[in-house]
Amino acid sequence: TRHLLGVQGMHPTRIEPFLDLAESYALMNRSRKTPRDRLRGRTVINLFFEDSTRTRTSFELAGKRLGADVINMTVASSSVNKGETLLDTATTLNAMRTDLLVVRHAQSGAPALLAQKVDASVVNAGDGTHEHPTQALLDALTIRRHFGGLHGLTVAICGDVSHSRVARSNIHLLTAMGARVRVVGPPTLIPGAIGALGVDVHYTMEEGLRDVDVVMMLRMQRERMTGGQVPSAREYFRFYGLDRRRLAVARPGALVMHPGPMNRGVEIDSRVADSDQSVIREQVEMGVAVRMAVLDLLSRAGEPT
Ligand code: CP
C-alpha cells in the first residue's frame, strides 16, 4: 500500500524490501553518495504533535538526501494553537500537493484516520501507545547486520511495555521474521493480554535476560502514566535497570539496544549504554537509512514495476 501505518500483520515479503533497500542506503550514507534525484520534485511534510529528536531529524535528513523538499511543521507555532483540528490541518497540508505526510501524534490511530482523508502517503512516526513502525524496521536492520538474519534469535524487550509503541511494533515485526520475543518488566507495566501476541513474559531481569541474543531496553514513560503506576527512578533501577551484572546472564556479546531517548541511571547504566555491546548509535544511523527506504518505496507505490 502507499501508507506505512503499522507493522502488525505485515508479511516478511513486505518487510524485507524495506530492510534490503535501507541496507544499501546505509552504505551510500557512509560513502556520502546518495541519489539526490530520487525524490526530486516530491514534498515531504513532517507533522509532529509530540516531541522528537531522532525520528523527526532522520526523516528530514532522509528526504533531503534523496532530493525531496522537506518541511518541518512546528505544531507549537501552528494554527493548531488557534483551535484547528487534526483533520483540518492535514487536509490543508494535503491541498498544497504534499506527497508524503509523516505524522507523530499522542492519539493511537491518528495517522490511520488521516490516511483515509488525504491523497498523500501517510507514514506513522509514532502514535500514542499503538505503533512506531520505522523504529521497528531500524531495530530489525541493526540486529540483522550483526547476526545476518532474525530467524531463531531471542530478543528481550525490557521495561515499560504498557506505554511503548516501540515494544508493540517490535513484537509484531520480530515475531513475523521468526525471532522469539520475551517481555520483561514489573507486572504494573506489562499489559495482561500481551501473551496473546506470542511473547513469553518474565517479571525479573535475571530470568528474562538468560541466554538472550539481544536486550532491548525501553524508557519509563512517566508522562503517559497514571498516579499509582509511577515508580521512583531509584527503585526502578534497583529492580529493572540494565547493569553489567544483569547483562552477564545474556549470551556473551549480546547486543544492547535502546530506541532513545535514554534515561541513564533509570532503565540503563551508563557503563552498559556506552559499552562495546551497545549498538544504540548504530540504531540512530540505521534510522536515517530506513527512513530513506520508506520514503523511496512509498513514493513509488502504485507505479508500474
Ligand atoms: N526513538 C524515538 O522515537 O526517538 P524520538 O522520540 O527522539 O523521535
Short mmCIF file of C-alpha atoms and ligand atoms in Angstrom, two decimals:
data_model
loop_
_atom_site.label_atom_id
_atom_site.label_comp_id
_atom_site.label_asym_id
_atom_site.label_seq_id
_atom_site.Cartn_x
_atom_site.Cartn_y
_atom_site.Cartn_z
CA THR A 1 0.00 0.00 0.00
CA ARG A 2 1.03 3.62 -0.24
CA HIS A 3 0.91 4.21 3.54
CA LEU A 4 3.03 2.85 6.41
CA LEU A 5 0.73 2.89 9.43
CA GLY A 6 1.98 -0.11 11.39
CA VAL A 7 3.80 -3.40 11.31
CA GLN A 8 1.02 -5.60 12.68
CA GLY A 9 0.03 -8.19 10.10
CA MET A 10 2.87 -7.25 7.74
CA HIS A 11 4.26 -10.27 5.91
CA PRO A 12 8.05 -10.83 5.72
CA THR A 13 7.85 -10.37 1.94
CA ARG A 14 6.74 -6.80 2.58
CA ILE A 15 9.21 -6.17 5.44
CA GLU A 16 12.31 -7.42 3.61
CA PRO A 17 12.26 -4.87 0.74
CA PHE A 18 12.40 -2.05 3.32
CA LEU A 19 15.37 -3.70 5.08
CA ASP A 20 17.21 -4.52 1.86
CA LEU A 21 16.86 -1.03 0.41
CA ALA A 22 17.78 0.52 3.77
CA GLU A 23 20.92 -1.63 3.87
CA SER A 24 22.05 -0.18 0.56
CA TYR A 25 21.17 3.37 1.67
CA ALA A 26 23.25 2.80 4.85
CA LEU A 27 26.27 2.05 2.66
CA MET A 28 25.59 5.09 0.45
CA ASN A 29 25.27 7.30 3.55
CA ARG A 30 28.69 6.12 4.76
CA SER A 31 30.28 6.99 1.43
CA ARG A 32 28.22 10.21 1.21
CA LYS A 33 26.92 9.19 -2.21
CA THR A 34 23.12 9.25 -2.19
CA PRO A 35 20.87 9.61 -5.27
CA ARG A 36 19.78 13.22 -4.90
CA ASP A 37 17.40 12.97 -7.84
CA ARG A 38 15.44 10.02 -6.38
CA LEU A 39 12.71 12.17 -4.81
CA ARG A 40 13.31 15.41 -6.71
CA GLY A 41 10.07 17.34 -7.03
CA ARG A 42 8.42 15.45 -4.15
CA THR A 43 7.30 17.22 -1.00
CA VAL A 44 7.56 15.66 2.45
CA ILE A 45 5.93 17.33 5.47
CA ASN A 46 6.90 16.33 8.99
CA LEU A 47 3.84 16.89 11.16
CA PHE A 48 4.85 16.20 14.77
CA PHE A 49 2.31 16.77 17.54
CA GLU A 50 4.68 15.20 20.08
CA ASP A 51 8.34 15.87 20.87
CA SER A 52 11.03 14.09 18.89
CA THR A 53 14.77 14.30 18.31
CA ARG A 54 15.68 11.17 16.36
CA THR A 55 12.58 10.46 14.28
CA ARG A 56 11.94 13.98 13.02
CA THR A 57 15.58 14.75 12.28
CA SER A 58 16.15 11.46 10.50
CA PHE A 59 13.03 11.84 8.32
CA GLU A 60 14.27 15.33 7.39
CA LEU A 61 17.76 14.06 6.55
CA ALA A 62 16.30 11.07 4.71
CA GLY A 63 14.12 13.28 2.49
CA LYS A 64 16.95 15.74 1.80
CA ARG A 65 19.48 13.02 0.96
CA LEU A 66 17.05 11.81 -1.72
CA GLY A 67 16.42 15.33 -3.05
CA ALA A 68 12.89 15.89 -1.72
CA ASP A 69 11.61 19.24 -0.48
CA VAL A 70 11.14 18.70 3.25
CA ILE A 71 9.10 20.95 5.51
CA ASN A 72 9.04 20.62 9.29
CA MET A 73 5.73 21.81 10.70
CA THR A 74 6.27 23.03 14.24
CA VAL A 75 2.93 22.40 15.86
CA ALA A 76 3.80 24.74 18.75
CA SER A 77 3.77 27.72 16.32
CA SER A 78 1.00 26.50 14.00
CA SER A 79 -2.72 27.23 13.78
CA VAL A 80 -3.36 24.08 15.83
CA ASN A 81 -2.98 26.51 18.72
CA LYS A 82 -5.90 28.54 17.34
CA GLY A 83 -8.18 25.52 17.53
CA GLU A 84 -7.67 23.95 14.10
CA THR A 85 -8.41 20.23 14.22
CA LEU A 86 -6.01 17.45 13.24
CA LEU A 87 -8.10 16.65 10.16
CA ASP A 88 -8.32 20.30 9.02
CA THR A 89 -4.57 20.70 9.50
CA ALA A 90 -3.85 17.58 7.47
CA THR A 91 -6.29 18.39 4.66
CA THR A 92 -4.80 21.91 4.46
CA LEU A 93 -1.30 20.46 4.02
CA ASN A 94 -2.69 17.92 1.54
CA ALA A 95 -4.18 20.73 -0.57
CA MET A 96 -0.61 22.08 -1.01
CA ARG A 97 0.10 18.93 -3.05
CA THR A 98 2.11 17.16 -0.40
CA ASP A 99 3.36 13.73 -1.46
CA LEU A 100 4.31 12.30 1.94
CA LEU A 101 2.96 13.24 5.33
CA VAL A 102 5.00 11.97 8.30
CA VAL A 103 2.82 12.10 11.41
CA ARG A 104 3.52 11.72 15.13
CA HIS A 105 0.55 12.11 17.46
CA ALA A 106 -0.34 11.30 21.07
CA GLN A 107 -3.56 9.55 19.99
CA SER A 108 -3.31 5.94 18.83
CA GLY A 109 -4.89 5.70 15.36
CA ALA A 110 -4.42 9.36 14.37
CA PRO A 111 -2.22 8.57 11.31
CA ALA A 112 -4.69 5.88 10.15
CA LEU A 113 -7.52 8.40 10.35
CA LEU A 114 -5.55 10.90 8.26
CA ALA A 115 -4.69 8.23 5.70
CA GLN A 116 -8.40 7.89 4.93
CA LYS A 117 -8.76 11.61 4.27
CA VAL A 118 -5.68 12.72 2.32
CA ASP A 119 -4.14 11.92 -1.07
CA ALA A 120 -0.62 11.99 0.36
CA SER A 121 1.10 8.84 1.57
CA VAL A 122 0.98 8.80 5.37
CA VAL A 123 3.85 7.48 7.47
CA ASN A 124 3.21 6.76 11.13
CA ALA A 125 6.11 8.28 13.09
CA GLY A 126 4.66 7.08 16.41
CA ASP A 127 1.01 7.19 17.53
CA GLY A 128 0.18 7.06 21.23
CA THR A 129 0.88 3.61 22.64
CA HIS A 130 0.00 1.92 19.34
CA GLU A 131 2.88 1.62 16.84
CA HIS A 132 6.20 3.12 15.71
CA PRO A 133 6.84 1.13 12.52
CA THR A 134 10.03 2.84 11.33
CA GLN A 135 11.60 2.24 14.76
CA ALA A 136 10.91 -1.49 14.46
CA LEU A 137 12.38 -1.51 10.94
CA LEU A 138 15.56 0.25 12.04
CA ASP A 139 15.89 -2.08 15.03
CA ALA A 140 15.46 -5.12 12.78
CA LEU A 141 18.05 -3.78 10.34
CA THR A 142 20.53 -3.17 13.18
CA ILE A 143 20.06 -6.72 14.51
CA ARG A 144 20.25 -8.23 11.02
CA ARG A 145 23.58 -6.50 10.36
CA HIS A 146 25.09 -8.23 13.40
CA PHE A 147 23.54 -11.69 13.13
CA GLY A 148 22.90 -11.93 9.39
CA GLY A 149 19.18 -12.52 9.98
CA LEU A 150 16.46 -12.52 12.60
CA HIS A 151 15.16 -16.08 12.45
CA GLY A 152 15.84 -18.11 15.62
CA LEU A 153 17.20 -15.20 17.69
CA THR A 154 15.85 -14.50 21.18
CA VAL A 155 15.14 -10.84 21.94
CA ALA A 156 14.21 -9.50 25.40
CA ILE A 157 12.20 -6.26 25.39
CA CYS A 158 12.52 -4.80 28.87
CA GLY A 159 10.78 -2.19 30.97
CA ASP A 160 7.69 -0.09 30.44
CA VAL A 161 5.99 -2.26 27.82
CA SER A 162 2.49 -0.94 28.63
CA HIS A 163 3.14 2.53 27.26
CA SER A 164 5.51 1.53 24.49
CA ARG A 165 4.59 1.75 20.82
CA VAL A 166 8.20 0.72 20.16
CA ALA A 167 7.62 -2.55 22.04
CA ARG A 168 4.39 -3.29 20.15
CA SER A 169 5.88 -2.66 16.71
CA ASN A 170 8.98 -4.68 17.57
CA ILE A 171 6.91 -7.60 18.84
CA HIS A 172 4.94 -7.69 15.58
CA LEU A 173 7.98 -7.36 13.34
CA LEU A 174 10.38 -9.67 15.19
CA THR A 175 7.83 -12.50 15.57
CA ALA A 176 6.84 -12.14 11.89
CA MET A 177 10.52 -12.59 10.99
CA GLY A 178 10.90 -15.73 13.11
CA ALA A 179 12.57 -14.35 16.25
CA ARG A 180 11.45 -15.36 19.75
CA VAL A 181 10.43 -12.40 21.87
CA ARG A 182 10.33 -12.10 25.65
CA VAL A 183 8.94 -9.13 27.51
CA VAL A 184 10.46 -8.35 30.89
CA GLY A 185 9.28 -5.82 33.47
CA PRO A 186 7.20 -5.13 36.54
CA PRO A 187 3.62 -6.53 36.45
CA THR A 188 2.29 -2.95 36.65
CA LEU A 189 3.99 -2.09 33.34
CA ILE A 190 3.25 -5.28 31.34
CA PRO A 191 -0.24 -5.50 29.80
CA GLY A 192 -2.11 -8.63 30.89
CA ALA A 193 -3.03 -9.56 27.32
CA ILE A 194 0.50 -9.29 25.91
CA GLY A 195 0.89 -13.09 25.80
CA ALA A 196 -1.69 -13.15 23.00
CA LEU A 197 0.95 -11.52 20.78
CA GLY A 198 3.06 -14.68 21.01
CA VAL A 199 5.64 -13.48 23.53
CA ASP A 200 6.92 -15.00 26.80
CA VAL A 201 6.52 -12.84 29.89
CA HIS A 202 9.10 -12.53 32.70
CA TYR A 203 8.90 -10.36 35.77
CA THR A 204 12.60 -10.43 36.75
CA MET A 205 15.59 -9.36 34.68
CA GLU A 206 17.60 -12.33 35.96
CA GLU A 207 15.12 -14.78 34.37
CA GLY A 208 14.16 -12.70 31.36
CA LEU A 209 17.70 -11.99 30.13
CA ARG A 210 19.01 -15.54 30.48
CA ASP A 211 20.74 -16.58 27.21
CA VAL A 212 19.14 -13.88 25.04
CA ASP A 213 20.87 -12.61 21.90
CA VAL A 214 19.51 -9.07 22.15
CA VAL A 215 18.50 -6.90 25.11
CA MET A 216 16.23 -4.06 24.07
CA MET A 217 15.64 -1.52 26.83
CA LEU A 218 12.67 0.85 26.94
CA ARG A 219 12.29 4.27 28.53
CA MET A 220 9.99 4.55 31.50
CA GLN A 221 7.29 6.86 30.05
CA ARG A 222 6.28 8.80 33.13
CA GLU A 223 4.30 11.28 31.01
CA ARG A 224 1.85 8.53 29.94
CA MET A 225 1.45 7.02 33.44
CA THR A 226 -1.38 7.49 35.84
CA GLY A 227 -0.79 8.11 39.58
CA GLY A 228 -0.34 4.61 41.03
CA GLN A 229 1.89 3.38 38.17
CA VAL A 230 4.83 5.76 38.63
CA PRO A 231 7.79 4.02 40.31
CA SER A 232 10.66 6.06 41.76
CA ALA A 233 13.70 6.16 39.49
CA ARG A 234 15.93 4.67 42.18
CA GLU A 235 13.57 1.79 42.94
CA TYR A 236 13.08 1.12 39.24
CA PHE A 237 16.82 0.96 38.54
CA ARG A 238 17.33 -1.37 41.50
CA PHE A 239 14.94 -3.98 40.12
CA TYR A 240 14.81 -3.38 36.35
CA GLY A 241 17.85 -1.27 35.43
CA LEU A 242 20.28 -2.88 32.98
CA ASP A 243 23.72 -3.00 34.56
CA ARG A 244 26.77 -5.17 33.84
CA ARG A 245 25.77 -7.83 36.37
CA ARG A 246 22.36 -8.36 34.78
CA LEU A 247 23.72 -8.21 31.24
CA ALA A 248 26.13 -11.03 32.15
CA VAL A 249 23.27 -13.60 32.14
CA ALA A 250 22.57 -12.90 28.44
CA ARG A 251 24.61 -14.65 25.71
CA PRO A 252 28.23 -13.46 25.58
CA GLY A 253 28.35 -10.44 23.26
CA ALA A 254 24.57 -9.95 23.31
CA LEU A 255 23.53 -6.68 21.68
CA VAL A 256 22.26 -3.86 23.90
CA MET A 257 19.68 -1.62 22.26
CA HIS A 258 17.61 1.41 23.26
CA PRO A 259 15.34 3.41 20.95
CA GLY A 260 16.10 6.66 22.82
CA PRO A 261 15.63 8.99 24.49
CA MET A 262 17.57 7.21 27.27
CA ASN A 263 17.21 7.89 30.93
CA ARG A 264 20.66 6.95 32.21
CA GLY A 265 20.56 5.57 35.72
CA VAL A 266 16.83 4.81 35.45
CA GLU A 267 16.46 1.95 32.93
CA ILE A 268 20.13 1.65 31.88
CA ASP A 269 23.52 2.12 33.49
CA SER A 270 25.89 4.42 31.58
CA ARG A 271 28.65 1.81 31.55
CA VAL A 272 26.34 -0.55 29.64
CA ALA A 273 24.91 2.14 27.35
CA ASP A 274 28.45 3.16 26.34
CA SER A 275 29.96 -0.34 26.22
CA ASP A 276 31.18 -2.32 23.21
CA GLN A 277 27.95 -4.36 23.32
CA SER A 278 25.81 -1.26 22.84
CA VAL A 279 24.52 -0.59 19.31
CA ILE A 280 22.48 2.45 20.30
CA ARG A 281 24.39 4.80 17.99
CA GLU A 282 24.14 2.33 15.12
CA GLN A 283 20.36 2.28 15.65
CA VAL A 284 20.32 6.04 15.06
CA GLU A 285 22.46 5.66 11.93
CA MET A 286 20.15 2.93 10.60
CA GLY A 287 17.19 5.21 11.36
CA VAL A 288 18.20 7.56 8.55
CA ALA A 289 18.72 4.67 6.10
CA VAL A 290 15.38 3.05 6.98
CA ARG A 291 13.52 6.32 6.56
CA MET A 292 15.16 6.86 3.17
CA ALA A 293 13.91 3.40 2.15
CA VAL A 294 10.41 4.13 3.47
CA LEU A 295 10.11 7.48 1.68
CA ASP A 296 11.51 5.95 -1.51
CA LEU A 297 9.28 2.83 -1.56
CA LEU A 298 6.10 4.67 -0.57
CA SER A 299 6.66 7.37 -3.16
CA ARG A 300 6.93 4.60 -5.78
CA ALA A 301 3.84 2.69 -4.59
CA GLY A 302 1.36 2.42 -7.41
CA GLU A 303 4.00 2.98 -10.09
CA PRO A 304 4.32 0.17 -12.65
CA THR A 305 7.14 -2.23 -11.68
N1 CP B 1 13.09 6.61 19.22
C1 CP B 1 12.40 7.73 19.01
O1 CP B 1 11.28 7.73 18.50
O2 CP B 1 13.04 8.89 19.41
P1 CP B 1 12.43 10.36 19.28
O3 CP B 1 11.26 10.44 20.23
O4 CP B 1 13.56 11.30 19.68
O5 CP B 1 12.00 10.57 17.86
#
